[in-house]
XYZ file of C-alpha atoms in Angstrom:
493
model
C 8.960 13.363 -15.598
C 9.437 12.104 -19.183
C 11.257 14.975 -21.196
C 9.549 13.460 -24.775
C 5.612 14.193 -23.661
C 4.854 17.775 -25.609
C 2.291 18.100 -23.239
C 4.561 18.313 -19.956
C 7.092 20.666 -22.323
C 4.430 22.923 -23.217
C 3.232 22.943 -19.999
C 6.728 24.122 -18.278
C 7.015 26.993 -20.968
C 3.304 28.176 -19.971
C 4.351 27.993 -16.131
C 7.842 29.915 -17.142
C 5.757 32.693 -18.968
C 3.724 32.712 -16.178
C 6.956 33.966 -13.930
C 8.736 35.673 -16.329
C 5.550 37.997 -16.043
C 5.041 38.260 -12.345
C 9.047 39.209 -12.006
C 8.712 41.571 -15.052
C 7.766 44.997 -13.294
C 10.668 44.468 -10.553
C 12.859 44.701 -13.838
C 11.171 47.817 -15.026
C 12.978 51.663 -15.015
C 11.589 53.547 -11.683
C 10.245 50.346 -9.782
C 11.945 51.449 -7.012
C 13.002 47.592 -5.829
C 14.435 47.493 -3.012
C 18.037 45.580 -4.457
C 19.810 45.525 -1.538
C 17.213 43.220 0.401
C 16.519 41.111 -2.457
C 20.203 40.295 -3.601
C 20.792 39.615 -0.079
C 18.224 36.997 0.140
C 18.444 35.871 -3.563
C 22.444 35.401 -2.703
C 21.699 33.346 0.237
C 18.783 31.035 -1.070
C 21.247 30.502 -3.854
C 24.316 29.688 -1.382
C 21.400 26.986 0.609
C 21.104 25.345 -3.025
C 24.542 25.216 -3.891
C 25.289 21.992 -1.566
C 22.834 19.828 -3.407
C 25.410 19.853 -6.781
C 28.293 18.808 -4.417
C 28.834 15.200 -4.732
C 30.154 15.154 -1.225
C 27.537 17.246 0.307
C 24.624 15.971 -1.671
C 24.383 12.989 0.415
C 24.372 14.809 3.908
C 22.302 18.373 3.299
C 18.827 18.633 2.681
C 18.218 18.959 -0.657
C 14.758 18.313 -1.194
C 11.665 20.944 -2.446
C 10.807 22.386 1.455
C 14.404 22.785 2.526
C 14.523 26.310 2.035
C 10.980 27.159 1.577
C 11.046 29.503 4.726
C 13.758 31.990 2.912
C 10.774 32.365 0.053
C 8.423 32.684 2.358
C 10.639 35.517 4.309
C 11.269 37.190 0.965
C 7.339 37.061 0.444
C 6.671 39.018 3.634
C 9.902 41.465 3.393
C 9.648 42.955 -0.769
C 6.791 43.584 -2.935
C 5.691 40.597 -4.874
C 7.797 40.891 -8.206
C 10.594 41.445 -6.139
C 10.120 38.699 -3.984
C 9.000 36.400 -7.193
C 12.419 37.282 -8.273
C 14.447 35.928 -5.331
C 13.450 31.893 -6.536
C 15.063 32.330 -9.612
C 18.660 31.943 -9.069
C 18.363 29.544 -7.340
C 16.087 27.086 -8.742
C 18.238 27.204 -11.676
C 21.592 26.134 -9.791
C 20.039 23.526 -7.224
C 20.031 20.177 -7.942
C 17.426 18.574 -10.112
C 17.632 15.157 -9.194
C 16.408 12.525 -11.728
C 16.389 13.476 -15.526
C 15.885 15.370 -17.673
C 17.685 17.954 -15.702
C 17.493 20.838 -17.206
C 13.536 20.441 -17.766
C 13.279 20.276 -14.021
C 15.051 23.457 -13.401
C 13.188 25.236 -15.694
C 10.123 23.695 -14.129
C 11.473 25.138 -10.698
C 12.303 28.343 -11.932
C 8.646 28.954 -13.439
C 7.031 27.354 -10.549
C 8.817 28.757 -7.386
C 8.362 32.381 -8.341
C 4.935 32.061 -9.111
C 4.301 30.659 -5.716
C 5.945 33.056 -4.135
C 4.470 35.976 -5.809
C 0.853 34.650 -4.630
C 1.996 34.548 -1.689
C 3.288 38.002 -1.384
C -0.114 39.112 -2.742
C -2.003 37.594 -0.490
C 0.377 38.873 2.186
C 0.315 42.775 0.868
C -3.148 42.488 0.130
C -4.454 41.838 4.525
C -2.042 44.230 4.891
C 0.927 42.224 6.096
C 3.818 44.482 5.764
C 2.200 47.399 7.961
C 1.641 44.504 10.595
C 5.363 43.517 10.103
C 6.643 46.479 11.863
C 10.200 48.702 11.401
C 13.686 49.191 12.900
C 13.446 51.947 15.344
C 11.907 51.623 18.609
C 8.464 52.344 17.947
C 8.361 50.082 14.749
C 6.996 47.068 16.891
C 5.362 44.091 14.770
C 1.518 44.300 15.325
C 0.961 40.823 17.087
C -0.814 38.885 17.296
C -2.255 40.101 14.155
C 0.475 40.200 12.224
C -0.093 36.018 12.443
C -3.409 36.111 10.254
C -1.564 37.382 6.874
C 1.448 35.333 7.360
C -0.618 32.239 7.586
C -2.996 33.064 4.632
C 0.442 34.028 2.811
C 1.546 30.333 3.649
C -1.851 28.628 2.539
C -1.578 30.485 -0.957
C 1.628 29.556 -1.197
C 0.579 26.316 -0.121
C -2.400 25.793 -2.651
C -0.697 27.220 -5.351
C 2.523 24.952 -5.025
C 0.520 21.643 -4.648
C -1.697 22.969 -7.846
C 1.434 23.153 -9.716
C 2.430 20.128 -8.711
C -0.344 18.258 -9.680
C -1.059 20.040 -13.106
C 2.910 18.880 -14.225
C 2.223 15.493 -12.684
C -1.371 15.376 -14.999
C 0.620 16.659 -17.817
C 3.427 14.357 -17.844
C 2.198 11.317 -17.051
C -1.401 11.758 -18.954
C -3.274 11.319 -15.074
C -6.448 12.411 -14.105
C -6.172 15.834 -12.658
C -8.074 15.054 -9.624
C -5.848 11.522 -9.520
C -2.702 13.796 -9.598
C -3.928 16.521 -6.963
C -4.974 14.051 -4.796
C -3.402 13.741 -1.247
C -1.043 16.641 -2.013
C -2.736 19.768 0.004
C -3.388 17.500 2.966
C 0.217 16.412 3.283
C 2.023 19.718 2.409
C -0.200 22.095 4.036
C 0.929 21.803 7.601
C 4.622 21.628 7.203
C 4.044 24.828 4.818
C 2.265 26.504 7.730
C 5.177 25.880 9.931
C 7.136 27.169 7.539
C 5.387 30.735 7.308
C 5.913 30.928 10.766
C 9.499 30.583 10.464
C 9.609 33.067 7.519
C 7.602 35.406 9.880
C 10.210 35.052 12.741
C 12.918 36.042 10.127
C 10.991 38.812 8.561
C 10.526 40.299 11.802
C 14.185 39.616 12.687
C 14.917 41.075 9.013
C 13.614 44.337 10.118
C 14.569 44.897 13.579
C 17.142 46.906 14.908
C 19.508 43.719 14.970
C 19.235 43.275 11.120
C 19.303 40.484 8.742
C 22.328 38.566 10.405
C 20.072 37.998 13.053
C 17.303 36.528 10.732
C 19.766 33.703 9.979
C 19.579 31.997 13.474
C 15.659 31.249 12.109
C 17.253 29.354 9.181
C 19.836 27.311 11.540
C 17.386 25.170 13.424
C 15.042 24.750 10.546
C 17.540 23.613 8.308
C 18.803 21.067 11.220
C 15.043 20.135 11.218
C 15.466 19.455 7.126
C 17.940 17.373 7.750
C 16.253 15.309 10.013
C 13.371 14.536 8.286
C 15.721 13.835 5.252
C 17.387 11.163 7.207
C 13.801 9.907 8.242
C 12.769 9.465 4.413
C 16.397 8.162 3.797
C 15.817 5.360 6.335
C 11.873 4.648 5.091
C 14.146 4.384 1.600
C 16.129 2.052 2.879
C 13.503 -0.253 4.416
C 11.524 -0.550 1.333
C 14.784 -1.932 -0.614
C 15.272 -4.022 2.224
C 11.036 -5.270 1.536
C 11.686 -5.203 -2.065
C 14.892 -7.804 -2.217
C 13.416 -10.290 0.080
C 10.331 -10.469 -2.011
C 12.067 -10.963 -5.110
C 14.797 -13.513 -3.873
C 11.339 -15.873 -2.678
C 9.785 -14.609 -6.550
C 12.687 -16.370 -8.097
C 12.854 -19.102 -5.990
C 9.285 -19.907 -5.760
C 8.440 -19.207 -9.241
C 4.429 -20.404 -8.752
C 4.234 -17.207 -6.882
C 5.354 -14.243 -8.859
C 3.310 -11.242 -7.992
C 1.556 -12.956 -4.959
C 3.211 -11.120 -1.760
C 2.330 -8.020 -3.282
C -1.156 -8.591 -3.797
C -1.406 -9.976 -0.194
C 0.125 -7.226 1.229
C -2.558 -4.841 -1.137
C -5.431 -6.550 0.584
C -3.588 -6.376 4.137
C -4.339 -2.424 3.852
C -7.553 -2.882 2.270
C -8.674 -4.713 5.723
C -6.967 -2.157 7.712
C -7.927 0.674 6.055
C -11.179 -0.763 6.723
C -10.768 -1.553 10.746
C -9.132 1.972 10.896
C -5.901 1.156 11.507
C -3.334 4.247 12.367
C -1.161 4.687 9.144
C 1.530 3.801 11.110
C 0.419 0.306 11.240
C -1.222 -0.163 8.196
C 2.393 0.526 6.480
C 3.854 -2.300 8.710
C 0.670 -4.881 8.018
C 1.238 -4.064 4.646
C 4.851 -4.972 5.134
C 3.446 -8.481 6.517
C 1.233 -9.580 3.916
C 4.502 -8.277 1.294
C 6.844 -10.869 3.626
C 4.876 -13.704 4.642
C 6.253 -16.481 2.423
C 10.027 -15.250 2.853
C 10.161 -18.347 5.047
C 10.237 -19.914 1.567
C 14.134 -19.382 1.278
C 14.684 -21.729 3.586
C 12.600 -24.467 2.003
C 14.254 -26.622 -0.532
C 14.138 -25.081 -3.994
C 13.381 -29.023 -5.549
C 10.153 -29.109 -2.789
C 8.677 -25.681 -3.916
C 8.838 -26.730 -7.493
C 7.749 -29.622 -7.338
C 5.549 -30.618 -10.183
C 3.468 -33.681 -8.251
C 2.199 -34.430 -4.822
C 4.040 -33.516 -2.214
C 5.034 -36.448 0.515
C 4.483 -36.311 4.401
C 8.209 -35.663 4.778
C 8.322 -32.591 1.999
C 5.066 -31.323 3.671
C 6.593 -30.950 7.413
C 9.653 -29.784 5.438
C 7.538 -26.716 3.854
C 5.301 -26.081 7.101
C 8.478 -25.050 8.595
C 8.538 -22.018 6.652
C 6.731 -19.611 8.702
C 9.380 -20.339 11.165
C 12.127 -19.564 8.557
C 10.721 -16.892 7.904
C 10.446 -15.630 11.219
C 14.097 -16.378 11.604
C 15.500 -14.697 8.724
C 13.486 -11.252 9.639
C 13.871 -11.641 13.373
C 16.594 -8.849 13.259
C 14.565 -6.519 10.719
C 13.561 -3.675 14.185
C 11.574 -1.648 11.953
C 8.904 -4.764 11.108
C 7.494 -4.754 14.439
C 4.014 -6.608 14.468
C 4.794 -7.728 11.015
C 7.349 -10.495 12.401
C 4.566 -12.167 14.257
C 2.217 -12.160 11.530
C 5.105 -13.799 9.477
C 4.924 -16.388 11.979
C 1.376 -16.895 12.907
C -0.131 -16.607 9.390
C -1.081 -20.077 9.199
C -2.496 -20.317 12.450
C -6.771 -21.180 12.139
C -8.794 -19.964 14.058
C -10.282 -23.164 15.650
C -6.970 -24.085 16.736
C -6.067 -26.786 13.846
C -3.659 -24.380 12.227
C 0.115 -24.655 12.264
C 2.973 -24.031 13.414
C 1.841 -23.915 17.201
C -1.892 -24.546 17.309
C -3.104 -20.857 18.503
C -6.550 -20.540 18.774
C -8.837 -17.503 18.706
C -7.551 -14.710 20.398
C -4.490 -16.183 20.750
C -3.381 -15.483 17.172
C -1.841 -12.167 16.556
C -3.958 -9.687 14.734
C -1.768 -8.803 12.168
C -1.879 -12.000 11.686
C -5.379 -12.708 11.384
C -5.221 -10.708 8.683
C -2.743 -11.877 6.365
C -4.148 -14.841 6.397
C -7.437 -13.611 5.049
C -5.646 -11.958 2.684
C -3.696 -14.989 1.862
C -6.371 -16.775 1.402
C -8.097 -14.319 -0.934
C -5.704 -13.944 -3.081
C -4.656 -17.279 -3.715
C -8.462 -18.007 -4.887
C -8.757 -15.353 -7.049
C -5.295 -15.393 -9.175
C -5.200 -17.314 -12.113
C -2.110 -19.714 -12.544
C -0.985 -21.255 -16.037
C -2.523 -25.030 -14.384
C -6.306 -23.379 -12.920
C -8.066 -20.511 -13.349
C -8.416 -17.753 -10.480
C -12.046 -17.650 -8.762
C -14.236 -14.807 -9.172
C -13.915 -12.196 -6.212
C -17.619 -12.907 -4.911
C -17.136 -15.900 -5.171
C -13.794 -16.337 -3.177
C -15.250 -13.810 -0.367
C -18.558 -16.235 0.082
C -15.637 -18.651 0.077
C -13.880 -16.624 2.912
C -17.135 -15.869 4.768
C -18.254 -20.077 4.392
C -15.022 -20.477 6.288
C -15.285 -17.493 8.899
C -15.153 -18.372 12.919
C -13.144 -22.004 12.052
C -10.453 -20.940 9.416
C -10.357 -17.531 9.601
C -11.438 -14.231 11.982
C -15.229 -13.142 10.981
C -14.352 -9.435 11.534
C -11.461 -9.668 9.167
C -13.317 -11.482 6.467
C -15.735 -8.131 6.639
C -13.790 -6.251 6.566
C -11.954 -7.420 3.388
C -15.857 -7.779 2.227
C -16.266 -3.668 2.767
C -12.871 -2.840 1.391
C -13.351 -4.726 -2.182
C -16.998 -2.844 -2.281
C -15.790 0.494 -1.790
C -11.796 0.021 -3.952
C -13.034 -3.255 -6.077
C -9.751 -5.458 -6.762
C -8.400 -4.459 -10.176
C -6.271 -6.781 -11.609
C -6.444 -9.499 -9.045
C -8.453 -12.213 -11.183
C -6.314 -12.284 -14.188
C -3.092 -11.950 -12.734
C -0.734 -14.712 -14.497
C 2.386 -16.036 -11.835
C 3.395 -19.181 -13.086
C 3.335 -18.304 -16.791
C 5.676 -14.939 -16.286
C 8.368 -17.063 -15.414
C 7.612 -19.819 -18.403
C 7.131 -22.553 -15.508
C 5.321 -25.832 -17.110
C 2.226 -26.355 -15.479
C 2.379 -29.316 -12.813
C 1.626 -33.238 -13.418
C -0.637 -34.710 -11.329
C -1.731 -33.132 -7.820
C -2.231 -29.419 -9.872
C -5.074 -28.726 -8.546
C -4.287 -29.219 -4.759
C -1.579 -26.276 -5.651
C -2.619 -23.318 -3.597
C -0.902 -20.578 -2.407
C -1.620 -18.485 0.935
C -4.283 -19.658 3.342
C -6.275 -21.251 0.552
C -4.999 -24.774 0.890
C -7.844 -25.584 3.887
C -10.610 -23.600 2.243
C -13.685 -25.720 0.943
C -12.139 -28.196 -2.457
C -8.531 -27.364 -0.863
C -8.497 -28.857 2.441
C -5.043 -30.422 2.192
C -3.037 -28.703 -0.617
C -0.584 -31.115 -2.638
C 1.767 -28.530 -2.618
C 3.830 -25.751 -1.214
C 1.621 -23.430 -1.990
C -1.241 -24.271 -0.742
C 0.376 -23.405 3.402
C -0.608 -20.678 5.756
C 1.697 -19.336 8.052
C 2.779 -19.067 11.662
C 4.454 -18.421 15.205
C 7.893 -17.126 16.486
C 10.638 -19.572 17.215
C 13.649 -20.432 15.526
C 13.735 -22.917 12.635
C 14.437 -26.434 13.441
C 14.507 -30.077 11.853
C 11.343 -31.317 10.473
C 8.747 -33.188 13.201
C 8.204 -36.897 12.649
C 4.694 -36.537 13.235
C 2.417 -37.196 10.135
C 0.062 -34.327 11.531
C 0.650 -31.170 9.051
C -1.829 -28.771 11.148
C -0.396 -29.436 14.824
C 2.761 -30.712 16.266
C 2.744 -31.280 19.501
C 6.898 -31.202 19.857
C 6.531 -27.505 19.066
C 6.168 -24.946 22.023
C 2.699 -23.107 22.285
């Protein structure tokens, strides 16, 4: 959030007003607010913050927005709604508040918590949630399973009204469309939010039982051990993405022709899978595919990639090695699955005349089907400091001139379908060469290609290193002696 935008700071301040008044009448002489329950619960969402300011512990707790959200919900079923408003504010002004400006952030937390909460507790009050909740005593039973419907509306205000905030900061900050800002965040926060009015219900219930509130904290236990978990998950997914993101920008510098080209590949990679209806699961690893497919390029020669002229017979087998580098240098990477193939196979046609093995058809991994459309694509359409990039209908009649030889029909529509329903913003003007202040190349500049291009229609044999498509699994070895680039028969199939 950028501290300097008046809009986001005026924002916060309405949102913080907007508390201050829906904790007010808990403050007021004769409101009869039940202290004893609410310091209890303030005290111990406070003590669940504390960690996330300990250097130590701030790398091993759970200290993102959702950790504790069950205490707020429990406080939202257990006191009237300024009360339970009231419990947020400690605190959301003493957790931590991770990027800058800090204390912005915990002001923004301190506004928007309490007003969640006191929606909630509305809501809640309003079905008539706390006569469902039950008593101590015997007879003070909770009325299930109806005690279930105003816990779970609770948790969808709560819900809507968190997301809403979220969103209307996100607008205001960083001048988005509001429906840009909002969108995606119900859908994703809803269910976990659910789960966690459950788990507020189970310690409300607990809360007000004959064993008391120590018993309410074996609720928090295992859902702050499930926190933690999916902390560790997002750590990890953290992790991978630096992993992605240094490997792409070692084969940037290094293969300076290319600047900005994985990333666009691996754009149009979901574009087509979005578009076959991948599971998200695998459209995040295709996408990781088209991101890595050159990183075979490290292991090419840095004076062959930059290479200002024609390339020889010996410098091309040198460079059509690269899909096999690049298979090599990810082959221990467990999390890139199907992507590892597709780094392999990517230059593999479809009529069998592809390299590095000669797979035809069927025979070519999907995900690698796909790059190579992709590939392809983008390599017409960028612009680079010695050609012009191709218009986008014209590089898809391109792509579909090409379809059942080169490249896989069904991918080729689908990449069709995808560009009519997102368009490709950006792709036609994107500069590579030029970022980097490379001199455009003498003689043999317009054979340079890079991606799948090099055997499209005008390109057939690309003069340079970026003009390959990429290929199968093996380890890397010495360059063939054969003068074939497409197949070499010394290679396994």
């Amino acid at each position: 959030m950028r501290a300097t935008r008046g809009a986001a700071r005026a924002h916060i301040l309405v949102v913080a007003l907007g508390a201050a008044l829906c904790v007010l009448p808990a403050l007021r002489p004769g409101a009869q607010t039940p202290w004893t329950t609410l310091g209890l619960l303030a005290g111990l969402y406070l003590v669940c913050e504390l960690p996330g300011r300990c250097p130590f512990f701030g790398s091993y707790v759970p200290i993102g927005a959702g950790s504790f959200f069950p205490l707020l919900l429990a406080a939202a079923f257990l006191l009237p709604p300024p009360a339970a408003a009231l419990v947020a504010v400690p605190g959301s002004l003493v957790g931590r508040a991770g990027k800058p400006p800090a204390a912005a952030r915990r002001i923004w937390r301190a506004g928007q918590l309490p007003v969640t909460v006191w929606a909630a507790s509305s809501v809640y009050a309003l079905l008539g949630g706390p006569a469902a909740l039950g008593g101590p005593g015997p007879d003070g039973q909770p009325d299930l399973p109806y005690a279930l419907l105003p816990a779970c509306a609770a948790a969808l205000a709560f819900s809507l009204v968190l997301t809403a905030l979220d969103g209307s900061i996100l607008a205001a900050a960083e001048q988005l469309p509001l429906r840009r800002a909002w969108s995606g965040l119900l859908p994703r926060a809803l269910g976990p939010h659910l789960v966690h009015g459950l788990a507020g219900l189970m310690m409300a219930i607990l809360w007000t039982s004959s064993y008391g509130p120590l018993a309410a904290l074996f609720v928090l236990l295992p859902m702050y051990i499930s926190c933690w978990v999916f902390a560790q998950y997002h750590r990890e997914h953290a992790v991978h993405r630096a992993t992605i993101r240094a490997l792409v920008q070692a084969v940037d510098i290094k293969d300076t022709y290319t600047r900005g080209h994985s990333e666009r590949v691996g754009r149009a990679c979901v574009l087509i899978a979005q578009e076959l209806g991948m599971a998200q699961e695998r459209v995040e690893v295709l996408r990781f595919a088209g991101i890595l497919h050159d990183v075979g390029k490290l292991g090419v020669p840095t004076r062959v990639l930059r290479k200002d002229g024609p390339l020889t017979p010996e410098e091309r087998r040198v460079i059509e090695l690269h899909p096999e580098y690049g298979h090599e240098i990810v082959r221990g990477i467990g999390f890139l699955g199907e992507a590892r193939a597709a780094i392999l196979h990517h230059h593999e046609r479809l009529d069998g005349s592809g390299y590095p093995y000669g797979l035809a058809g069927r025979r070519i991994p999907e995900f690698a089907r796909v790059v190579a459309v992709a590939d392809a694509f983008d390599a017409m359409t960028s612009t680079r400091s010695y050609r012009p990039g191709r218009p986008v209908p014209v590089a898809v009649e391109e792509l579909e001139r090409c379809a059942g030889t080169q490249f896989d029909p069904q991918m080729v529509r689908a990449l069709a379908r995808g560009l009519e329903r997102h368009g490709w913003s950006g792709a036609a003007t994107a500069v590579t060469a030029d970022e980097a202040g490379v001199p455009p190349p003498r003689g043999g500049a317009a054979g340079r290609e890079d991606g799948g291009a090099g055997s499209v229609r005008g390109l057939v044999r690309p003069q340079s290193p970026d003009g390959l498509d990429s290929g199968t699994s093996s380890p890397p070895r010495s360059a063939p002696s054969q003068s074939s680039p497409s197949r070499m028969p010394d290679r396994p199939r």
